[in-house]
Tab-separated table of C-alpha atoms and ligand atoms in Angstrom:
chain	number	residue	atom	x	y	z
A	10	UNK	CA	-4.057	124.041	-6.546
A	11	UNK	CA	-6.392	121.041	-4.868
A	12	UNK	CA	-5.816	117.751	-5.955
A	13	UNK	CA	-9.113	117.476	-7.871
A	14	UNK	CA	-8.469	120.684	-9.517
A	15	UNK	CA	-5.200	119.625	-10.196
A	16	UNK	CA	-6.317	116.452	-11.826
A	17	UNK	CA	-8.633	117.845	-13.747
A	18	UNK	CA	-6.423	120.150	-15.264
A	19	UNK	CA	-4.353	117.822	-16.386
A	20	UNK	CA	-7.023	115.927	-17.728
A	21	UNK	CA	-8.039	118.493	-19.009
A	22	UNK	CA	-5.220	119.600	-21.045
A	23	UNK	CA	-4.426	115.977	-21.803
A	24	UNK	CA	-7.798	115.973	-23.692
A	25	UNK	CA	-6.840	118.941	-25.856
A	26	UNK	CA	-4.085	117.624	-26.863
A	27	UNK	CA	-5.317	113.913	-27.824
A	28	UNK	CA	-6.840	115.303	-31.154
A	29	UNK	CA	-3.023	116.139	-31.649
A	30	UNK	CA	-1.870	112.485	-31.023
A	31	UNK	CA	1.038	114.646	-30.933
A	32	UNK	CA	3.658	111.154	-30.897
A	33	UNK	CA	2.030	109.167	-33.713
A	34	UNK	CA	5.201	109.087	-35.944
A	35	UNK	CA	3.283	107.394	-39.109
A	36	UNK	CA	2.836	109.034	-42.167
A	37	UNK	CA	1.928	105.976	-44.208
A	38	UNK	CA	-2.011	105.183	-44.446
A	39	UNK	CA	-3.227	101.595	-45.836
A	40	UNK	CA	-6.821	100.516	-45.973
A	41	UNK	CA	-9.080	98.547	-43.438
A	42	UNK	CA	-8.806	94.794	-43.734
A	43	UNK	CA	-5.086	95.255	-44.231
A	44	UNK	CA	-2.482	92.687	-42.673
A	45	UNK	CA	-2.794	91.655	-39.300
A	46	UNK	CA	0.452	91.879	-37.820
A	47	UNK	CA	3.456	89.413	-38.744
A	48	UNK	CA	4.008	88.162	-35.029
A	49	UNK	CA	0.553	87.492	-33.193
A	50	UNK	CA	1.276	84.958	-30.870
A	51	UNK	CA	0.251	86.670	-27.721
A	52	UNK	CA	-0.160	85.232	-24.251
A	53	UNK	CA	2.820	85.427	-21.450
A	54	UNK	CA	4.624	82.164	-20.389
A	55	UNK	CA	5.175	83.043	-17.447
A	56	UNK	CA	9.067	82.627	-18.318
A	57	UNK	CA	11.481	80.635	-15.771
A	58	UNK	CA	14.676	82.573	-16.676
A	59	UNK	CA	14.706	86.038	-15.613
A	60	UNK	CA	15.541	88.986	-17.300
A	61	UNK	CA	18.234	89.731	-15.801
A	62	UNK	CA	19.671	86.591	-16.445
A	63	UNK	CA	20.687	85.837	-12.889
A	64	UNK	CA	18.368	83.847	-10.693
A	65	UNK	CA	15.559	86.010	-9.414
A	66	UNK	CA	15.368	85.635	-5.636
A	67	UNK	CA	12.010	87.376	-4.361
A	68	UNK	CA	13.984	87.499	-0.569
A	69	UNK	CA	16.581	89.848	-2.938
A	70	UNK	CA	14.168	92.334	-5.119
A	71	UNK	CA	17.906	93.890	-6.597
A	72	UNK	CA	18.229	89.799	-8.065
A	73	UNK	CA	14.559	90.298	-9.749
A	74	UNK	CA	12.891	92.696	-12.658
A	75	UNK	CA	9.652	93.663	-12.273
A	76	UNK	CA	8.272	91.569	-14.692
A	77	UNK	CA	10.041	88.664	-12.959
A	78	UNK	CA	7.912	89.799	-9.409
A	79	UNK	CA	4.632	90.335	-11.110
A	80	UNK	CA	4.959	87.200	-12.717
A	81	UNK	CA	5.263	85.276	-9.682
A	82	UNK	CA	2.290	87.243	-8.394
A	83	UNK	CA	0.370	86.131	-11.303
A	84	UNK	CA	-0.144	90.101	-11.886
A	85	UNK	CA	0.240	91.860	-14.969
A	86	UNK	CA	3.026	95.402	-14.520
A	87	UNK	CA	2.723	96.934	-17.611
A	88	UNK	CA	3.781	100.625	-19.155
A	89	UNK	CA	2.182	103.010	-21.726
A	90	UNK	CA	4.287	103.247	-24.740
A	91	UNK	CA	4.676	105.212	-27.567
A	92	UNK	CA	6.261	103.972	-30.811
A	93	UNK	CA	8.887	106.693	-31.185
A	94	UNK	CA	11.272	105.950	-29.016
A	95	UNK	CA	10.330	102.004	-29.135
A	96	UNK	CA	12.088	103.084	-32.645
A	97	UNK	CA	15.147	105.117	-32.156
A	98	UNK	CA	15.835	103.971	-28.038
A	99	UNK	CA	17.406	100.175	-27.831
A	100	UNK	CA	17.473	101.432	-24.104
A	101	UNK	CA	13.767	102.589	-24.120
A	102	UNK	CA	12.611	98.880	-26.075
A	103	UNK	CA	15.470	96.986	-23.285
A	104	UNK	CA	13.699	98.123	-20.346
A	105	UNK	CA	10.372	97.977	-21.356
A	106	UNK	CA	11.095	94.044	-22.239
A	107	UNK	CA	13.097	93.278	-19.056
A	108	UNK	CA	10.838	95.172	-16.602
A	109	UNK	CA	6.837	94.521	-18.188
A	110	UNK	CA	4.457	92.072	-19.225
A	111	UNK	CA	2.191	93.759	-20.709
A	112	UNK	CA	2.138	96.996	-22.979
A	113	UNK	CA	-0.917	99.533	-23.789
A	114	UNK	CA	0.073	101.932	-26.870
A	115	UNK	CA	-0.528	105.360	-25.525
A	116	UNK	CA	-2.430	106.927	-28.148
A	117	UNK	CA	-1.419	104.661	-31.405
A	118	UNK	CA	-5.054	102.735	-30.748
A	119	UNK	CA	-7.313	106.192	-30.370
A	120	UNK	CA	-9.789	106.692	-33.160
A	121	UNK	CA	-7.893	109.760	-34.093
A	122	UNK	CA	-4.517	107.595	-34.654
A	123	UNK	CA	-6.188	104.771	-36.484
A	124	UNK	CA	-8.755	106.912	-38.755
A	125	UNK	CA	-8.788	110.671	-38.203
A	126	UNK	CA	-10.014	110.788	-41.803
A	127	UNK	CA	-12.500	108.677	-42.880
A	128	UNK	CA	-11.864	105.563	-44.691
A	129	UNK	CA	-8.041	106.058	-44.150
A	130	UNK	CA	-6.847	103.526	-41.962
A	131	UNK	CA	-2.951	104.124	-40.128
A	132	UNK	CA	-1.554	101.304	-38.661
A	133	UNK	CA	1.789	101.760	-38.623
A	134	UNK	CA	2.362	102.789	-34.940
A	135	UNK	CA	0.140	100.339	-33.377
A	136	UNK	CA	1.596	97.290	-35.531
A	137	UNK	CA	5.197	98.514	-34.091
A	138	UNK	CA	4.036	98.183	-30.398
A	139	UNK	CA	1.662	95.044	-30.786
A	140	UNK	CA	4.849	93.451	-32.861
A	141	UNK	CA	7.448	94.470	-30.256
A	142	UNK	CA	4.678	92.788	-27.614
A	143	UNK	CA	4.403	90.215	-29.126
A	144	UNK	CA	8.105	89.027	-29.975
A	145	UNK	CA	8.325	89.666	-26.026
A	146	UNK	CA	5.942	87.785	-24.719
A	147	UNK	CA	4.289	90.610	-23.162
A	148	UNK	CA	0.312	91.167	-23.473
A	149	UNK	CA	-1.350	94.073	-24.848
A	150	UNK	CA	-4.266	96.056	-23.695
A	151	UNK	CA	-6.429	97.582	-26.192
A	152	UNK	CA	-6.677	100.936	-25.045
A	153	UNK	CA	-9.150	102.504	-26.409
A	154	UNK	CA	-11.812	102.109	-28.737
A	155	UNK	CA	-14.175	104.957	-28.061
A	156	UNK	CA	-13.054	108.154	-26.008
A	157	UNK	CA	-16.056	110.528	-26.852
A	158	UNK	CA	-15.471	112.928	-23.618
A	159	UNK	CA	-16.367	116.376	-23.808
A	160	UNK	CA	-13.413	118.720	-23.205
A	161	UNK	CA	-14.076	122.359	-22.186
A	162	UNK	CA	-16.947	123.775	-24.404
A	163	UNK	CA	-15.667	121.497	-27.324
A	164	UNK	CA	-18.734	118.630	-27.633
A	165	UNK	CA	-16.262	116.112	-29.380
A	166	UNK	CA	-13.114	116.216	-27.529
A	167	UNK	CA	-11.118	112.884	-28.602
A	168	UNK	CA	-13.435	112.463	-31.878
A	169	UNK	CA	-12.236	112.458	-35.441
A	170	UNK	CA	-14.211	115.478	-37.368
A	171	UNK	CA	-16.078	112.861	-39.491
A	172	UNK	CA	-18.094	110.721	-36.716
A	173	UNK	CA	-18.728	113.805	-35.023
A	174	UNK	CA	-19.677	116.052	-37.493
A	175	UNK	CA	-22.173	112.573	-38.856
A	176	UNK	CA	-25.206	114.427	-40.605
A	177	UNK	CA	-27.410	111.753	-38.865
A	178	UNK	CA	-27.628	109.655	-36.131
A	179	UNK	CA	-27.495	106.516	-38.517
A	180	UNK	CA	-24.133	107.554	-40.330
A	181	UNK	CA	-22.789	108.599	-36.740
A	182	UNK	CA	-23.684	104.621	-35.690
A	183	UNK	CA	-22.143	103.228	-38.933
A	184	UNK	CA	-18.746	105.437	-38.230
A	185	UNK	CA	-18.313	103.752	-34.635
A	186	UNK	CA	-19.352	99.808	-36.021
A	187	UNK	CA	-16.895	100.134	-38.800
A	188	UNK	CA	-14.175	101.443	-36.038
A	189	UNK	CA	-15.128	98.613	-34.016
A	190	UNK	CA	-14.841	96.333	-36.182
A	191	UNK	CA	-11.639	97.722	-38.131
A	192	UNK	CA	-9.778	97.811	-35.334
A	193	UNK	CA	-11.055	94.822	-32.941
A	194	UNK	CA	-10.748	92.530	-36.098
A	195	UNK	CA	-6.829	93.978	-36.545
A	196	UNK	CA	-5.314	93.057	-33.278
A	197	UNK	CA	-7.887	90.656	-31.582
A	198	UNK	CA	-4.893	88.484	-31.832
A	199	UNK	CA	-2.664	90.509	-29.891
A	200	UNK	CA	-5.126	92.048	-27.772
A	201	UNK	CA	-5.894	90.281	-24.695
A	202	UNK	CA	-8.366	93.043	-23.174
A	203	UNK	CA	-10.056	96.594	-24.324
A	204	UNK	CA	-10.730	99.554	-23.102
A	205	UNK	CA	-14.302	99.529	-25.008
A	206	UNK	CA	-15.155	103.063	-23.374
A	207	UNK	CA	-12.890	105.086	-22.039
A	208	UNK	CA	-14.322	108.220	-19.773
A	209	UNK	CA	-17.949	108.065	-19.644
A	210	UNK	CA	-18.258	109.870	-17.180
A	211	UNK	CA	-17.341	113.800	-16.924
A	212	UNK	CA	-14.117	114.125	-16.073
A	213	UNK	CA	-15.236	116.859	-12.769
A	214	UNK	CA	-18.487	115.699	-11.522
A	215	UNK	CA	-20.508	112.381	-11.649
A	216	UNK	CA	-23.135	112.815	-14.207
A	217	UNK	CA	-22.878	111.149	-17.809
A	218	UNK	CA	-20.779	112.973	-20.244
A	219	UNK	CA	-22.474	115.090	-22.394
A	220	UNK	CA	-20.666	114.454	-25.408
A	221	UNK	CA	-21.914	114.174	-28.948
A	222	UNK	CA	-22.212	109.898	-28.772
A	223	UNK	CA	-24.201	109.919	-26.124
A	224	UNK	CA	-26.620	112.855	-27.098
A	225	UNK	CA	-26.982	111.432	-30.806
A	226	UNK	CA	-27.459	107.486	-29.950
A	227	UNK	CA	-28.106	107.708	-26.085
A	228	UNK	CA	-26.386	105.363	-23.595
A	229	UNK	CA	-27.261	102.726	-25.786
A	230	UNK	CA	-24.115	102.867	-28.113
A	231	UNK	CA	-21.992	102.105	-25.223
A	232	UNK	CA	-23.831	98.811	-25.154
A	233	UNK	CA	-23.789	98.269	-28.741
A	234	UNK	CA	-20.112	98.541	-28.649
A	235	UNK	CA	-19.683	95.938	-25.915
A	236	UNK	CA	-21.877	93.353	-27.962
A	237	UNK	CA	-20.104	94.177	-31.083
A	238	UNK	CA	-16.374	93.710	-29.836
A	239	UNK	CA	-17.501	90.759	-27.576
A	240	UNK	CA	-18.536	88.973	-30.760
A	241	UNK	CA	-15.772	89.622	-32.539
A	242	UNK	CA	-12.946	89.474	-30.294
A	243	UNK	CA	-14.829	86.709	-27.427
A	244	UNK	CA	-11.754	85.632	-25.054
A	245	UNK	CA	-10.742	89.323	-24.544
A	246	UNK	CA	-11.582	90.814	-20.938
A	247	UNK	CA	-14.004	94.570	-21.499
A	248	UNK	CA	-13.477	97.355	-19.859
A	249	UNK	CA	-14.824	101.121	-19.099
A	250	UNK	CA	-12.054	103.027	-17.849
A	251	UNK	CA	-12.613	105.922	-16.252
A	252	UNK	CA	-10.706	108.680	-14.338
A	253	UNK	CA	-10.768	109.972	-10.631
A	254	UNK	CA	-12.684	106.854	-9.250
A	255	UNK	CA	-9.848	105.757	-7.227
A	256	UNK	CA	-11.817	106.851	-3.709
A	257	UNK	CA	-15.388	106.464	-2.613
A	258	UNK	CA	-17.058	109.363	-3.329
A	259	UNK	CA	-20.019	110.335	-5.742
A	260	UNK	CA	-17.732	109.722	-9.056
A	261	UNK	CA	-17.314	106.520	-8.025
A	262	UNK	CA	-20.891	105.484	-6.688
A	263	UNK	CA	-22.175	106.897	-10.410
A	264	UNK	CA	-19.326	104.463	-12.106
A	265	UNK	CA	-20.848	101.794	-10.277
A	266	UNK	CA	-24.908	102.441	-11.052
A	267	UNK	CA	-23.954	103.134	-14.620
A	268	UNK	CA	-21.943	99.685	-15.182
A	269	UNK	CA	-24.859	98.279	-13.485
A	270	UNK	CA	-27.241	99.847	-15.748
A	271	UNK	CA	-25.203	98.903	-18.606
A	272	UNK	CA	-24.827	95.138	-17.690
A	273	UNK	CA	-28.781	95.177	-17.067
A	274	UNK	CA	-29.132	96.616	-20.435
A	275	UNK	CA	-26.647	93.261	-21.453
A	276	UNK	CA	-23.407	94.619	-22.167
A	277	UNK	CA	-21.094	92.229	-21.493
A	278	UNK	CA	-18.295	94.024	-19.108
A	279	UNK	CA	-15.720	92.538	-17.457
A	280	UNK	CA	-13.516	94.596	-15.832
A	281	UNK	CA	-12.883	98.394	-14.708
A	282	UNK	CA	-10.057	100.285	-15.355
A	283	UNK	CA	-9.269	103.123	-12.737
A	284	UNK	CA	-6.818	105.094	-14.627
A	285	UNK	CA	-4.431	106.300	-11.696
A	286	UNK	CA	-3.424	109.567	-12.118
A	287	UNK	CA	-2.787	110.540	-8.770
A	288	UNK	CA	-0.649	113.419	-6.859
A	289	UNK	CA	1.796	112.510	-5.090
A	290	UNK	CA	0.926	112.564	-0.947
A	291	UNK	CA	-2.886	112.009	-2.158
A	292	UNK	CA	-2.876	108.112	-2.854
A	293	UNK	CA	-5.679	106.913	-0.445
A	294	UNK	CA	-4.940	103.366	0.046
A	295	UNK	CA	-7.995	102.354	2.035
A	296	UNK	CA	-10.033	104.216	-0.024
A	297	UNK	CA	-8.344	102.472	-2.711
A	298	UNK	CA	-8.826	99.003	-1.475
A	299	UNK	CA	-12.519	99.813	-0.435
A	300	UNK	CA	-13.287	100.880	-4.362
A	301	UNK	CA	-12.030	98.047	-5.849
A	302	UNK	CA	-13.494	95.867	-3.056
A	303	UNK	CA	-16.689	97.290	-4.608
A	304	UNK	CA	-16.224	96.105	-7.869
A	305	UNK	CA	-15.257	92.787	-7.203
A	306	UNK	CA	-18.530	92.412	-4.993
A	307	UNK	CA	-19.829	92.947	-8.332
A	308	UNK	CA	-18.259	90.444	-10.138
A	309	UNK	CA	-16.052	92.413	-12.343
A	310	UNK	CA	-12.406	92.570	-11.852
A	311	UNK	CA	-10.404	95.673	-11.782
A	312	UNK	CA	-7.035	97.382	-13.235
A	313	UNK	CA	-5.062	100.242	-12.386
A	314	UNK	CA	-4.629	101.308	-15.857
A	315	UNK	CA	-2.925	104.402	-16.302
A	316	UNK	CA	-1.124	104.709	-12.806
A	317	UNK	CA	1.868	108.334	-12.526
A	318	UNK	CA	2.155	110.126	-9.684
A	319	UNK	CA	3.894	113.281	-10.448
A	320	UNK	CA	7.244	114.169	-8.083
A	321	UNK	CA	9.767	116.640	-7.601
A	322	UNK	CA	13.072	115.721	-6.623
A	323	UNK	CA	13.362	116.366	-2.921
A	324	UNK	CA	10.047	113.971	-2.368
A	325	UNK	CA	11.210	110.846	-3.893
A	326	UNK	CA	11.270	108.570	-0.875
A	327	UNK	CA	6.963	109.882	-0.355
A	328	UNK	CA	6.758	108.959	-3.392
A	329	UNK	CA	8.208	105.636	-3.617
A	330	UNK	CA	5.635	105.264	-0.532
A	331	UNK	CA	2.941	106.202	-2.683
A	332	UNK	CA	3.524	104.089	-5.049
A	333	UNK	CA	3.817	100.752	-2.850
A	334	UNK	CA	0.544	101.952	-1.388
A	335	UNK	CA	-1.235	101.805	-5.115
A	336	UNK	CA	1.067	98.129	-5.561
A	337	UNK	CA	0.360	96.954	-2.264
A	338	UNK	CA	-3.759	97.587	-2.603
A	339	UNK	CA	-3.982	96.190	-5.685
A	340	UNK	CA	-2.095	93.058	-4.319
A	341	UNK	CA	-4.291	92.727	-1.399
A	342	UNK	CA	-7.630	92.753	-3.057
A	343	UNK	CA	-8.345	89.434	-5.667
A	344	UNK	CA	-10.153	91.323	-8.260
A	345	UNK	CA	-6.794	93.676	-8.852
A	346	UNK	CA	-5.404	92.239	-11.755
A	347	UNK	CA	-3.064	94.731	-13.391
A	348	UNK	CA	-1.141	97.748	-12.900
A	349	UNK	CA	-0.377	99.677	-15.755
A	350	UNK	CA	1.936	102.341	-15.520
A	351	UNK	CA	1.338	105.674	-17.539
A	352	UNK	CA	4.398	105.481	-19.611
A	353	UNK	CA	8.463	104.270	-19.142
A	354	UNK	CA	10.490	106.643	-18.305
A	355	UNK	CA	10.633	110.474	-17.181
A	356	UNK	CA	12.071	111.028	-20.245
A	357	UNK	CA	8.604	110.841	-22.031
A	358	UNK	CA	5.552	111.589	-19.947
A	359	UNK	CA	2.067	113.265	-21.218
A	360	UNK	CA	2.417	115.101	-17.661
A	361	UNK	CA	5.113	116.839	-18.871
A	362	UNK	CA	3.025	118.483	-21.408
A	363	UNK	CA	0.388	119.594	-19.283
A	364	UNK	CA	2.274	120.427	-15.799
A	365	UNK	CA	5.218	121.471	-17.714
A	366	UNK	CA	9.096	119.614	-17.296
A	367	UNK	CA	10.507	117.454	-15.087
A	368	UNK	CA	7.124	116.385	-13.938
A	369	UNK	CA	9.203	113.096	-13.092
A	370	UNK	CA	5.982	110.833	-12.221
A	371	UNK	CA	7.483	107.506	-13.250
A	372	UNK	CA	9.816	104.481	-11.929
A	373	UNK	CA	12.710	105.313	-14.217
A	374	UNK	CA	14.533	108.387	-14.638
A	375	UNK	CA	15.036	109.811	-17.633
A	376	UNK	CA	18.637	108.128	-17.947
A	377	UNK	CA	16.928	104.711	-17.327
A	378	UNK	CA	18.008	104.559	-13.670
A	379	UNK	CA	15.317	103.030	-11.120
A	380	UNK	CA	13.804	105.642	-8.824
A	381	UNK	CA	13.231	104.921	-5.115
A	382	UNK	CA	9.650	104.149	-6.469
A	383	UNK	CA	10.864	101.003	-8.982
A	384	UNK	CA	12.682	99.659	-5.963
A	385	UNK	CA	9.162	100.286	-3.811
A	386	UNK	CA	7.258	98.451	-5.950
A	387	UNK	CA	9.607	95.635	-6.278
A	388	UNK	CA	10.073	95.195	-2.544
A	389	UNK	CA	5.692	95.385	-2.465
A	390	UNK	CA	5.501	92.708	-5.599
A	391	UNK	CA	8.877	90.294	-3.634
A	392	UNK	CA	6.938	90.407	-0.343
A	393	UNK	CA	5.452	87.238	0.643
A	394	UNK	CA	1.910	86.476	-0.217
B	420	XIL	C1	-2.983	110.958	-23.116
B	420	XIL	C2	-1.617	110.697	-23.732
B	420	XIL	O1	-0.741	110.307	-22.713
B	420	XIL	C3	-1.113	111.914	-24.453
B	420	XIL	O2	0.105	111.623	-25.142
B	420	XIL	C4	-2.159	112.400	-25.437
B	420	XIL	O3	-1.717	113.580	-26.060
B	420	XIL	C5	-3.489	112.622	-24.729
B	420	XIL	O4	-3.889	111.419	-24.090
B	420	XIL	N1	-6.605	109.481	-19.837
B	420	XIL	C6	-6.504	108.528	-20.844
B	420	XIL	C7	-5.313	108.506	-21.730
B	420	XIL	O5	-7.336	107.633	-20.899
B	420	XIL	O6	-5.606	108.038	-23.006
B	420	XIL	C8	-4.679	109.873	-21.819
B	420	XIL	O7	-3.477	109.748	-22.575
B	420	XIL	C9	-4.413	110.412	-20.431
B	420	XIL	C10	-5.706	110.590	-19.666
């Protein structure tokens, strides 16, 4: 299969499944306006012990955890999590402390997590992760408040039944304010930055999703949103995050006019996440540099926000290469602030769900052991500036 094809099939598939939110593990449901999470303190210290509790020496990446690098880089390294095996793994909830400084919950923060029924508000999953973030000193994005992308011939992918089965336009609007605000209000705390949109775009092409949002309220509710969570949430960084716009290309040149259009139209967006899902051998690193070189010409900054790079076996050093080619870009261009990794450890990947086992796309095994790619990134992050 071609890369694009690839991707979008994965995508794809990934898409289907999100109405599962197949690793939410809560069963218990409280109301909106319920407790904000015990621990909220939130922002990094930028700590001068390591984690490994030896002396991190940049000249020695072995000495140094990520988290140690990226913090000397002033860059964030964070993973996707999900609050299962944050649970039930000390090993899983070890690494992710030693090695990140910043978490996004994987799905515990979609619509369909926090309120697939209406009025029934589940926080249980995303008050583990922003808890365990919190008690670690690690930051949180807010991933994601809106994901209304068409998948296949459904119109409402990623959207609970109620806002997209809304008998009006004005109900539809209501639904997404009182999500906004539900769930901004919750964690503003904790959260430090939010995906306000995620996928506007199609996920193939370049032109405006068609989804149900968009055709009910028009562009407009994307702007709405960004008013609404800057006013209630004002020092967090917004973002669109978006899929396959890691190249120049047309996806990409339609990302840009419709942030553009959008900021014209006064929504207040910071930043834009290019999600990173690439194939291994197909990370274009000049490309790469030249996108984000884009945005920040724009005045926006820019994350890699959802960065896996699937792998078999036999191709691990390529793709250790690949990933210090997605590090190293992001280091050389100012407006790169973060790189998020799509998840921990092989041992729990979305990718295996859609391309089937041992997808292995991470930078740990699924024993906990550093790939060639952990030790890649970590010689990228140690060299000097
Ligand atoms: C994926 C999760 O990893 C899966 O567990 C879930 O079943 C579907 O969603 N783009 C995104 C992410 O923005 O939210 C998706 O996450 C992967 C594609």
């Amino acid at each position: 299969m071609r890369h694009g094809a690839l991707v979008v099939a994965v995508l794809t598939v990934a898409g289907l499944v999100a109405a599962a939110c197949s690793d939410s593990s809560s069963e218990e449901a409280t109301r909106a306006g319920g407790e904000v999470p015990a621990s909220s303190t939130s922002r990094p210290p930028g700590s001068a012990t390591t984690a490994t509790g030896t002396p991190c020496d940049p000249a020695v990446p072995q000495t140094c955890t990520l988290r140690d690098l990226a913090d000397r880089r002033d860059i964030l390294i964070g993973a996707a999590v999900r609050p299962g095996p944050l649970a039930d793994d000390l090993r899983y909830a070890e690494v992710l402390a030693a090695e990140f400084n910043s978490v996004t919950p994987e799905n515990a923060l979609k619509w369909q997590s926090t309120e697939a029924d209406h009025g029934t508000f589940t926080w249980d999953d995303a008050d583990t992760i922003t808890r365990f973030a919190a008690e670690h000193d690690q930051r949180v994005r807010g991933h994601t408040l809106v994901w209304p992308n068409t998948v296949s011939d459904q119109r409402y992918g990623t959207l609970p039944d109620h806002v997209a089965e809304a008998p009006d336009a004005e109900t539809m609007q209501r639904h997404l304010d009182d999500h906004i605000e539900a769930v901004v209000t919750r964690y503003a705390d904790v959260v430090d930055r939010w995906d306000v949109v995620n996928e506007p775009l199609q996920t193939a092409g370049a032109a405006l999703d068609p989804n149900v949002l968009t055709e009910t309220l028009g562009e407009g509710w994307i702007v709405r949103a960004f008013h609404q969570v800057r006013e209630l949430d004002p020092d967090a960084a917004l973002y669109v995050n978006e899929p396959l716009v890691e190249r120049p290309g047309a996806k990409h040149e339609a990302l840009m006019d419709l942030v553009v259009r959008l900021r014209d139209a006064g929504a207040p967006i910071d930043g834009v996440g290019l999600q990173g899902h690439f194939v291994s051998g197909q990370v274009d690193r000049a490309g790469l540099e030249t996108v984000m070189q884009d945005w920040d010409e724009l005045g926006l900054e820019v994350a890699i926000t959802e960065l896996d790079i699937p792998t078999v076996a036999s191709d691990e050093e390529r793709h250790a290469e690949q990933y210090a080619e997605v590090m190293g870009a992001c280091l050389a261009i100012e407006a790169c602030v973060e790189v998020t990794l799509w998840g921990l450890t092989d041992a729990h990947t979305w990718l295996d769900d859609s391309l089937g086992p041992n997808s292995d796309p991470l930078l740990f095994d699924g024993d906990y052991e550093p790939k060639p790619a952990h030790r890649a990134v970590a010689a990228t992050l140690a060299e000097s500036e």
